[in-house]
CSV table of C-alpha atoms in Angstrom, one decimal:
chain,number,residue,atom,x,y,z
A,196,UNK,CA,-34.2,69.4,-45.8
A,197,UNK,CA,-32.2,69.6,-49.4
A,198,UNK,CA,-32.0,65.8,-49.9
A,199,UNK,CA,-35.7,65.5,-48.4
A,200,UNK,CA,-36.8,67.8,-51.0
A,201,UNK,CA,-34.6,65.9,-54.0
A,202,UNK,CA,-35.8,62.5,-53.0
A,203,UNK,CA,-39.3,63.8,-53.1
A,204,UNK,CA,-38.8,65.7,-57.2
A,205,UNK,CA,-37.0,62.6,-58.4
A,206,UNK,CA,-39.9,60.1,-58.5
A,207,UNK,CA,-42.0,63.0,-60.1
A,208,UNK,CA,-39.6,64.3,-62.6
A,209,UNK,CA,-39.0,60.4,-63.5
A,210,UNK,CA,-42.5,58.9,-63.1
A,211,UNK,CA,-40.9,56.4,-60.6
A,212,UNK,CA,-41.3,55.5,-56.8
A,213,UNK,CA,-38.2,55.5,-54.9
A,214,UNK,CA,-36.5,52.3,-53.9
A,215,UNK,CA,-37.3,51.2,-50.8
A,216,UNK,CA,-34.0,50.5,-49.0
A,217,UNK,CA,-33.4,46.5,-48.5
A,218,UNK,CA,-33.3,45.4,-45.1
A,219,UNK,CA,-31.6,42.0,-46.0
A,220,UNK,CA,-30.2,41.2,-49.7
A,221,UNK,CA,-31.0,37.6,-49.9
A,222,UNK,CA,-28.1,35.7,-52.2
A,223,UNK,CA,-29.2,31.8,-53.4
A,224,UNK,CA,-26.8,29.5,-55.1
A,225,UNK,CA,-29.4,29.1,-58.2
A,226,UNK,CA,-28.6,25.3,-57.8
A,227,UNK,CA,-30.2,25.5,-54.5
A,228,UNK,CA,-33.9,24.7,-56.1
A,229,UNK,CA,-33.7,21.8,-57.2
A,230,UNK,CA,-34.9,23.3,-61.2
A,231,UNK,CA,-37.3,25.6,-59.6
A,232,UNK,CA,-35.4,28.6,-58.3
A,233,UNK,CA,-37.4,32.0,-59.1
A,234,UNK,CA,-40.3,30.0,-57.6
A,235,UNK,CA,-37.8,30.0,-54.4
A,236,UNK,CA,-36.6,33.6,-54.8
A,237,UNK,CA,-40.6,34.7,-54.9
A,238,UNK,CA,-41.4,32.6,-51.6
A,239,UNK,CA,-38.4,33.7,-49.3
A,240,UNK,CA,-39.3,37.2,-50.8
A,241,UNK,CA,-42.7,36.7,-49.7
A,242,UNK,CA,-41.7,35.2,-46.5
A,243,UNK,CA,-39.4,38.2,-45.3
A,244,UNK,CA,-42.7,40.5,-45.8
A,245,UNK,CA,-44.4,38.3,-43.6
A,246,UNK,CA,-41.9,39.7,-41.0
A,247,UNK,CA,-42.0,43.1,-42.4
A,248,UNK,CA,-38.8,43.0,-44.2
A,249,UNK,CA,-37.7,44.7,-47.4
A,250,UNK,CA,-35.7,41.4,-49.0
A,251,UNK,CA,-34.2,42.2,-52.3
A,252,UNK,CA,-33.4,38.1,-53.5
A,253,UNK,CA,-30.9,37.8,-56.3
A,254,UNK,CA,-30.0,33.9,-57.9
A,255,UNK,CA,-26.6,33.2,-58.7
A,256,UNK,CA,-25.9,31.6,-61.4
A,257,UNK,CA,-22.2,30.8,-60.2
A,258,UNK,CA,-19.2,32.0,-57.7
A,259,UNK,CA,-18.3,34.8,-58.7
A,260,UNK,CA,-21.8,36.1,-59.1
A,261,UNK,CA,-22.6,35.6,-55.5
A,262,UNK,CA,-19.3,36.9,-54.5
A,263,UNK,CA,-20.3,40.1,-56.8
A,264,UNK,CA,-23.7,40.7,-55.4
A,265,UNK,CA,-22.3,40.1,-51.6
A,266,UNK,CA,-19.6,42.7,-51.8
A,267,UNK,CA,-22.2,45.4,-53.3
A,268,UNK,CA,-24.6,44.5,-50.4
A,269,UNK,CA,-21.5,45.1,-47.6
A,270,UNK,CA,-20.3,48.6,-49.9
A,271,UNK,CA,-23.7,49.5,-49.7
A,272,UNK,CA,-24.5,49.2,-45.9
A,273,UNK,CA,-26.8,46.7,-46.1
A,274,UNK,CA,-28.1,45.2,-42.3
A,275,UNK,CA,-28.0,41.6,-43.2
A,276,UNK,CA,-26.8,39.8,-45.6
A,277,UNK,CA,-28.1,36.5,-45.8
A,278,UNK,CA,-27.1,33.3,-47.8
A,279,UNK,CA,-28.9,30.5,-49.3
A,280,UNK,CA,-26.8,27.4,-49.9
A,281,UNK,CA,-24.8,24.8,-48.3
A,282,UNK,CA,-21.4,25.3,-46.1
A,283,UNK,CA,-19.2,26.2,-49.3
A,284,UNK,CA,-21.6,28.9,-50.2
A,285,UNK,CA,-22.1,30.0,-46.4
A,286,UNK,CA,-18.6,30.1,-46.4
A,287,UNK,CA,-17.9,32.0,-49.8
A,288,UNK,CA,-20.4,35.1,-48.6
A,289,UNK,CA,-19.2,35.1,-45.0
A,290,UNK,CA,-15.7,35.5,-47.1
A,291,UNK,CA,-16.7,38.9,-48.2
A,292,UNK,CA,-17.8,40.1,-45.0
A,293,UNK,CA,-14.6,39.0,-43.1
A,294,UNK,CA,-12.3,40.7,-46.2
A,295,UNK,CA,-14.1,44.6,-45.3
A,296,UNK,CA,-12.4,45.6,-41.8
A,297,UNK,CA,-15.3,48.1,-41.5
A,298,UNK,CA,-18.5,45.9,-42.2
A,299,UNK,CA,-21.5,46.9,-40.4
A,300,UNK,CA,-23.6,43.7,-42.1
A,301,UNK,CA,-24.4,40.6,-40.1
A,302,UNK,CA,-24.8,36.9,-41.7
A,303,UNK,CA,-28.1,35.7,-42.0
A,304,UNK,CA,-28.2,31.8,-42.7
A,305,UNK,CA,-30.7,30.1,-45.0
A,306,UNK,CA,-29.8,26.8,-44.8
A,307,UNK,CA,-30.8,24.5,-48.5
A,308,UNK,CA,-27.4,22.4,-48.6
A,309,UNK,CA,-27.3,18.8,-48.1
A,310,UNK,CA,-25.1,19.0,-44.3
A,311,UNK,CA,-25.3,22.5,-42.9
A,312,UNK,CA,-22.3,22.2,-40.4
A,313,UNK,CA,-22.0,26.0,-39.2
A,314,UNK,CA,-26.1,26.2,-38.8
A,315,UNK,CA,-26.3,23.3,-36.9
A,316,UNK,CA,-23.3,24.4,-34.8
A,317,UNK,CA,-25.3,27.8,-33.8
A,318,UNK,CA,-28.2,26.2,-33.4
A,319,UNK,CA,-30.1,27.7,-36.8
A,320,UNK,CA,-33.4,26.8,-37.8
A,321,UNK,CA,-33.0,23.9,-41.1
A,322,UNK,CA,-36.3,24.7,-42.4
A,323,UNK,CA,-36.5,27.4,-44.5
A,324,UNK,CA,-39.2,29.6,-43.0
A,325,UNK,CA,-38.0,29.3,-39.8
A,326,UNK,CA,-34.6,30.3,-41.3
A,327,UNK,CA,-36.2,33.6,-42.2
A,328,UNK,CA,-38.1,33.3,-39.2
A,329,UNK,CA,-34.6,33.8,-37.1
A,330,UNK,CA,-33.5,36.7,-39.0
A,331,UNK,CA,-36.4,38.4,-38.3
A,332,UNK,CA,-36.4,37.8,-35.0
A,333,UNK,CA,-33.0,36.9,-33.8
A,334,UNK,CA,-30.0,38.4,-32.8
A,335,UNK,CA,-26.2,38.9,-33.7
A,336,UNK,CA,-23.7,37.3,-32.5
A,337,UNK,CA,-19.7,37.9,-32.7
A,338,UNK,CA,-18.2,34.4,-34.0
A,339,UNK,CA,-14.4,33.2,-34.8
A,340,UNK,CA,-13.5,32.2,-37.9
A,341,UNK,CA,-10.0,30.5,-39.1
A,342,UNK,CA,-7.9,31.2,-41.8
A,343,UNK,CA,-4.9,29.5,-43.7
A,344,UNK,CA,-2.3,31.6,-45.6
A,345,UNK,CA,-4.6,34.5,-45.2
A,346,UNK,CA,-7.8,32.3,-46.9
A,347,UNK,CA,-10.9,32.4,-44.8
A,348,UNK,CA,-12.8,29.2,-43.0
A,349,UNK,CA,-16.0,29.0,-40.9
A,350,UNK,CA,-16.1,25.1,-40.2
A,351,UNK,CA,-12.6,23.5,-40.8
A,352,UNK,CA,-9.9,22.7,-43.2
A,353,UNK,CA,-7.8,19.5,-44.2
A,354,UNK,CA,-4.8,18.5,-45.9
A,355,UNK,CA,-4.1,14.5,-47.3
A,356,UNK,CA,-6.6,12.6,-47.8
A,357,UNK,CA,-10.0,14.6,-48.0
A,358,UNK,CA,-8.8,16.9,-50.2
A,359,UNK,CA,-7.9,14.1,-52.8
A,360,UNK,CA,-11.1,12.6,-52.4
A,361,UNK,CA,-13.4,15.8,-53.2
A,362,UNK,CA,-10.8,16.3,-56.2
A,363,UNK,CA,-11.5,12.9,-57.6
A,364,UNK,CA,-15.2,13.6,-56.6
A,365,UNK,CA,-15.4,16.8,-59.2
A,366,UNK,CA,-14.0,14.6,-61.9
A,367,UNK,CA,-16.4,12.1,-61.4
A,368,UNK,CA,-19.4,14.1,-61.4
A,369,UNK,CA,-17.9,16.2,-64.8
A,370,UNK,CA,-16.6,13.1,-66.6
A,371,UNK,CA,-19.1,10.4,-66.0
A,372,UNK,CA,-22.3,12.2,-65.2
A,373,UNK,CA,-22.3,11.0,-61.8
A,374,UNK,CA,-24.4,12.5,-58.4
A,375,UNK,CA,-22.2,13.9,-55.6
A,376,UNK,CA,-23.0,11.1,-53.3
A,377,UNK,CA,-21.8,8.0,-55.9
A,378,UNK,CA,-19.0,10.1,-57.2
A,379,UNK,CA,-17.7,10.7,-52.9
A,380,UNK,CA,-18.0,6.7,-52.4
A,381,UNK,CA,-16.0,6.1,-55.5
A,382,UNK,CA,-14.0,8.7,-55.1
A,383,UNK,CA,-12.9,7.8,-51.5
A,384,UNK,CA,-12.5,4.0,-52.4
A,385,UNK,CA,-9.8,5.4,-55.2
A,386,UNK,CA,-8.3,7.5,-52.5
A,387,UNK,CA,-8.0,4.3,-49.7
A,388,UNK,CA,-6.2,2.2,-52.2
A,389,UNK,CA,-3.7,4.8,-52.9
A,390,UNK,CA,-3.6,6.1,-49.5
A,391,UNK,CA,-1.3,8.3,-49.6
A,392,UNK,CA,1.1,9.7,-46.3
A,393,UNK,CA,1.9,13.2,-45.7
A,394,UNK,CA,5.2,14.0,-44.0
A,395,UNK,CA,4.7,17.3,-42.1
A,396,UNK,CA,6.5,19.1,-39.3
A,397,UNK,CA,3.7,21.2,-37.4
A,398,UNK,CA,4.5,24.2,-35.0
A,399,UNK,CA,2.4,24.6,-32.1
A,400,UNK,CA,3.3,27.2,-29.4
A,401,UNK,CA,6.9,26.7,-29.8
A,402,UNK,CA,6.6,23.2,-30.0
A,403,UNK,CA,7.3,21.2,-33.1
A,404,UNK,CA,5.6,17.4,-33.8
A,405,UNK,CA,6.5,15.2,-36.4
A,406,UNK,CA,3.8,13.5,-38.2
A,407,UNK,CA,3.7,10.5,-40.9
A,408,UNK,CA,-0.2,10.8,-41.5
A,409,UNK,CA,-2.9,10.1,-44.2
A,410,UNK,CA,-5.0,13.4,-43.0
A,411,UNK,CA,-4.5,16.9,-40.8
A,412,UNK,CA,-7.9,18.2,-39.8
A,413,UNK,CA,-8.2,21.8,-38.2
A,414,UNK,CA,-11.2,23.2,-37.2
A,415,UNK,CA,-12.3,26.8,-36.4
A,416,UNK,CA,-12.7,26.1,-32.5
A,417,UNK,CA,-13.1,22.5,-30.8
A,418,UNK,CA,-15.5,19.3,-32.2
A,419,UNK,CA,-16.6,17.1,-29.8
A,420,UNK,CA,-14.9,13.5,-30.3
A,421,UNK,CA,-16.8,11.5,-27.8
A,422,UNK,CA,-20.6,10.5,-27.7
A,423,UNK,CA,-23.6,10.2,-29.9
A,424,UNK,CA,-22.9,14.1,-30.6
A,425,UNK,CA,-19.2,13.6,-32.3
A,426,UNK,CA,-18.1,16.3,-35.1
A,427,UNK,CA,-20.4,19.0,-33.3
A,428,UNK,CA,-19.2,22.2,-32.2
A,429,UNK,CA,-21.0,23.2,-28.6
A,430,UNK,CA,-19.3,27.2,-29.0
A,431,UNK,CA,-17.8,29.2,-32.0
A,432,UNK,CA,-16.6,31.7,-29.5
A,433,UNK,CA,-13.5,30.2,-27.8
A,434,UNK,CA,-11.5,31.5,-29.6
A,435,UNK,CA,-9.4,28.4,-30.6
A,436,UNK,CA,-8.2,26.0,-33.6
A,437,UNK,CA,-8.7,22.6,-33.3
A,438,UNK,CA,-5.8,20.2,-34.4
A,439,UNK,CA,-6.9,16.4,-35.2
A,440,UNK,CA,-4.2,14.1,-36.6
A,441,UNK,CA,-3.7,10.3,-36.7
A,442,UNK,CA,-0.2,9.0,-36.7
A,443,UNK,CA,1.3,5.2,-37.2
A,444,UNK,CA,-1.6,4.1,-38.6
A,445,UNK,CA,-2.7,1.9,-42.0
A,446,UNK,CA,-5.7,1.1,-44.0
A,447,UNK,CA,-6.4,-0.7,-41.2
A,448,UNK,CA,-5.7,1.6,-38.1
A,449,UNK,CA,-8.0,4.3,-40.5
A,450,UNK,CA,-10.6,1.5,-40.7
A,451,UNK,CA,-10.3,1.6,-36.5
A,452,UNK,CA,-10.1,5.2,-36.2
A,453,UNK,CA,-13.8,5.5,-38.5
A,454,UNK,CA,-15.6,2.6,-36.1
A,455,UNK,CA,-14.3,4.8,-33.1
A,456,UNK,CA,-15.8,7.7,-34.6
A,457,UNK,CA,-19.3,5.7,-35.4
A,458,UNK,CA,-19.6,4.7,-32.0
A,459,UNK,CA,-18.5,7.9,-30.1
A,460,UNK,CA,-15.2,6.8,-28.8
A,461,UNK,CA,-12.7,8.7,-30.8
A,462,UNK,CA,-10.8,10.0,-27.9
A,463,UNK,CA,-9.9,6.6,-27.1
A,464,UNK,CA,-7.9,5.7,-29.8
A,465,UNK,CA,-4.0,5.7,-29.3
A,466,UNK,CA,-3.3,6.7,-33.0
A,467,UNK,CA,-5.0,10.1,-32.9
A,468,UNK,CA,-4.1,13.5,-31.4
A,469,UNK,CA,-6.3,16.1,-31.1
A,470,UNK,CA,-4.9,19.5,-29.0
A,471,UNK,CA,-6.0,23.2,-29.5
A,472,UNK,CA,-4.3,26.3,-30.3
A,473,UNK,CA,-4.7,30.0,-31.6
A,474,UNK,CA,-2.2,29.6,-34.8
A,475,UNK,CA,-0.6,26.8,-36.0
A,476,UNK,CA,2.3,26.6,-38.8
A,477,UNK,CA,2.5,23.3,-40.9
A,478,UNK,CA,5.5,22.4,-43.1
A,479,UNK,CA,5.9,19.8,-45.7
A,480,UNK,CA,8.3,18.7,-48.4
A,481,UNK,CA,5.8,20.1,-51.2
A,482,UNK,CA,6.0,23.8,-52.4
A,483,UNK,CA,2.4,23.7,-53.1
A,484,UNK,CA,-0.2,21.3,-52.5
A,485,UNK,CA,-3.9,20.8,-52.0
A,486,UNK,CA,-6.1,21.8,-49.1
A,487,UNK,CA,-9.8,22.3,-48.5
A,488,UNK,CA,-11.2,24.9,-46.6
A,489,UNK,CA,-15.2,23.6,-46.6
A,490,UNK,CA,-15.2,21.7,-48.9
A,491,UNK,CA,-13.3,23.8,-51.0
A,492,UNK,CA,-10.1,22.6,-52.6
A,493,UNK,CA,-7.6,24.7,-53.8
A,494,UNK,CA,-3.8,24.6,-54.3
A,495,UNK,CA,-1.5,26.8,-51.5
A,496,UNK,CA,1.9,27.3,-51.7
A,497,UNK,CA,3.7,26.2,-48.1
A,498,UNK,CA,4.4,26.0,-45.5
A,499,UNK,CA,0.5,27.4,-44.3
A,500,UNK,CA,-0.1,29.4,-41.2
A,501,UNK,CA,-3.5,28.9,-39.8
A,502,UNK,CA,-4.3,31.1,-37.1
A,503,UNK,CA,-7.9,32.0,-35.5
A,504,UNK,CA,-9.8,35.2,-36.2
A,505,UNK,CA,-11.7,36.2,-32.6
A,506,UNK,CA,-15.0,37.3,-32.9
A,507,UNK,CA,-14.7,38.5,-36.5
A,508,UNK,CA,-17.9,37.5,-38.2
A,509,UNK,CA,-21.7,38.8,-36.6
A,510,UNK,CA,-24.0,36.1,-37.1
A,511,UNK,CA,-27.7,36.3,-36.7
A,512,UNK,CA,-28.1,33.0,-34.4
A,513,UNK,CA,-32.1,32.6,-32.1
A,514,UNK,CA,-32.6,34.1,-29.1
A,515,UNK,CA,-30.0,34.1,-26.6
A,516,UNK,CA,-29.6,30.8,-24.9
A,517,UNK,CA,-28.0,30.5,-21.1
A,518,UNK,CA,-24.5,30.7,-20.8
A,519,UNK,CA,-23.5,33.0,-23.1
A,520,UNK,CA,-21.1,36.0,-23.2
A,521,UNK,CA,-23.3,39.1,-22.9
A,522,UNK,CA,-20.6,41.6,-24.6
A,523,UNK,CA,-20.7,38.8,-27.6
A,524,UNK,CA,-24.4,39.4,-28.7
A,525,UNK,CA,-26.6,42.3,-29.8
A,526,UNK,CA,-30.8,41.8,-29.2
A,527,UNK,CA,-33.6,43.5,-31.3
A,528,UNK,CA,-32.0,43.6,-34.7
A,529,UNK,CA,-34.6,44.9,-36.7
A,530,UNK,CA,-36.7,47.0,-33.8
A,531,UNK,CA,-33.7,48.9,-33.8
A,532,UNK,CA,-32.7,49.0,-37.6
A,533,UNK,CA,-36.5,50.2,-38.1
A,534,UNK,CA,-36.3,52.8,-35.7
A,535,UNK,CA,-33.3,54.2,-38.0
A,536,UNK,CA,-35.3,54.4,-41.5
């Protein structure tokens, strides 16, 4: 009755209304719209209402300011926390969650990047008012996530040549002005001529393998490699890294690996090896050296542990689909948080 009583003198002793309390804080990577982005933030404001939801929509300007404004919204309690962005900016907020062992906020996706991996693995509306649409509506699921040297992945990693390529990319598109897409094709021409081999020694329950390769690829569970459907995820619940690697190969063997990969036949090449595990340790004659976590590149010191994270991230995915792990999902997000106001 006290803090009924002071919420109630506050407003009048300060000429104010009390702030509603936000039932998702809405974080957009600024970049997002395209030179119109508080005409974004006012439509997915408007569009949450639709559904009855108190959104509270902040623009950021840069990293650190959507890092910033998702770490208040998990302090403060906040149901869902949704972001607005492609993978790496997917993948910086879902960061913050992972980093507070006691959050109690889910993920809500708005998908406005150019691929959108992890909402196309869960099956997440691409448009944007059926993004908001599923938050409403939807319901939370328990996902894994991967990690390397205690960094935090939702889609995959890489070490060799991928890395390089997005590195060359940046300085394209900072030196010379030019889009993402012209600066990748340069960038990865650059990278081919080079091409440059990784020697690493990788540990895989108790095992150890060898490799001379231009590329490791781990994934937070399994892609599919075969089929019209290849670099698709079908679950993010198994529980499982996924190693790809390709071995005695050239320019030419890489070109062979790619046209098994256009036409769904992956798994049949003899220069690949694909296996999964729950942690894998990789070693390599650098003390540090570049490795992407989507999309991301930064520099690690080695060797790097990767090791899968079990249902550590709540996602709010659509309604249940068949076949999946009752004790993994929680119905009626909202109909319950509103019955707690």
């Amino acid at each position: 009755m006290t803090e009924q009583a002071n919420t109630q003198e506050s407003p009048a002793s300060h000429g104010k209304a009390p702030t509603p309390r936000a039932d998702v804080v809405a974080v957009i990577n600024a970049r997002a719209g395209g030179g119109h982005a508080d005409k974004l933030a006012q439509h997915i404001t408007a569009q949450f209402a639709r559904h009855g939801l108190n959104a509270q929509v902040h623009l950021a300007r840069s990293g650190e300011d959507m890092l910033q404004k998702a770490r208040q919204a998990v302090r403060e309690k906040v149901p869902v926390v949704a972001v607005g962005g492609g993978d790496g900016s997917v993948n910086a907020v879902a960061s913050t969650l992972l980093a507070d062992p006691h959050c109690q906020s889910a993920l809500g996706v708005l998908p406005l990047g150019t691929l959108n991996h992890f909402a196309k693995d869960l099956n997440i509306p691409l448009s944007l008012e059926d993004a908001i649409a599923n938050i409403a509506t939807g319901r939370r699921l328990k996902v894994d996530s991967g990690e390397v040297n205690g960094a935090p992945f939702i889609n995959n990693s890489s070490l060799g040549l991928y890395p390089d390529i997005v590195r060359e990319r940046e300085k394209q598109q900072a030196r010379l002005g030019r889009g993402k897409w012209l600066a990748f094709t340069w960038a990865a021409m650059g990278a081919l001529r080079r091409y440059p081999f990784l020697h690493v020694r990788l540990s895989i329950d108790g095992r150890e393998h060898w490799r001379r390769t231009p590329f490791v690829f781990i994934g937070n569970n399994q892609y599919l490699m075969r089929g019209l459907d290849i670099g698709k995820r079908t679950t993010l619940t198994a529980g499982q890294l996924s190693l790809y690697v390709c071995h005695r190969t050239g320019r030419w063997g890489l070109l062979r690996l790619a046209l098994h990969a256009l036409f769904g036949r992956l798994h049949e090449a003899h220069d690949f090896d694909e296996l999964t595990a729950t942690d894998i340790h990789v070693e390599t004659r650098k003390k540090r050296m570049r490795v992407a976590t989507d999309g991301e590149v930064n520099l690690m010191h080695t060797p790097l542990l990767y090791r899968i994270r079990p249902a550590s991230l709540t996602v709010i995915v659509p309604q249940r689909a068949s076949g999946e792990d009752d004790d993994k999902t929680e119905s009626g997000l909202f109909n319950k948080l509103r019955g707690g106001h």
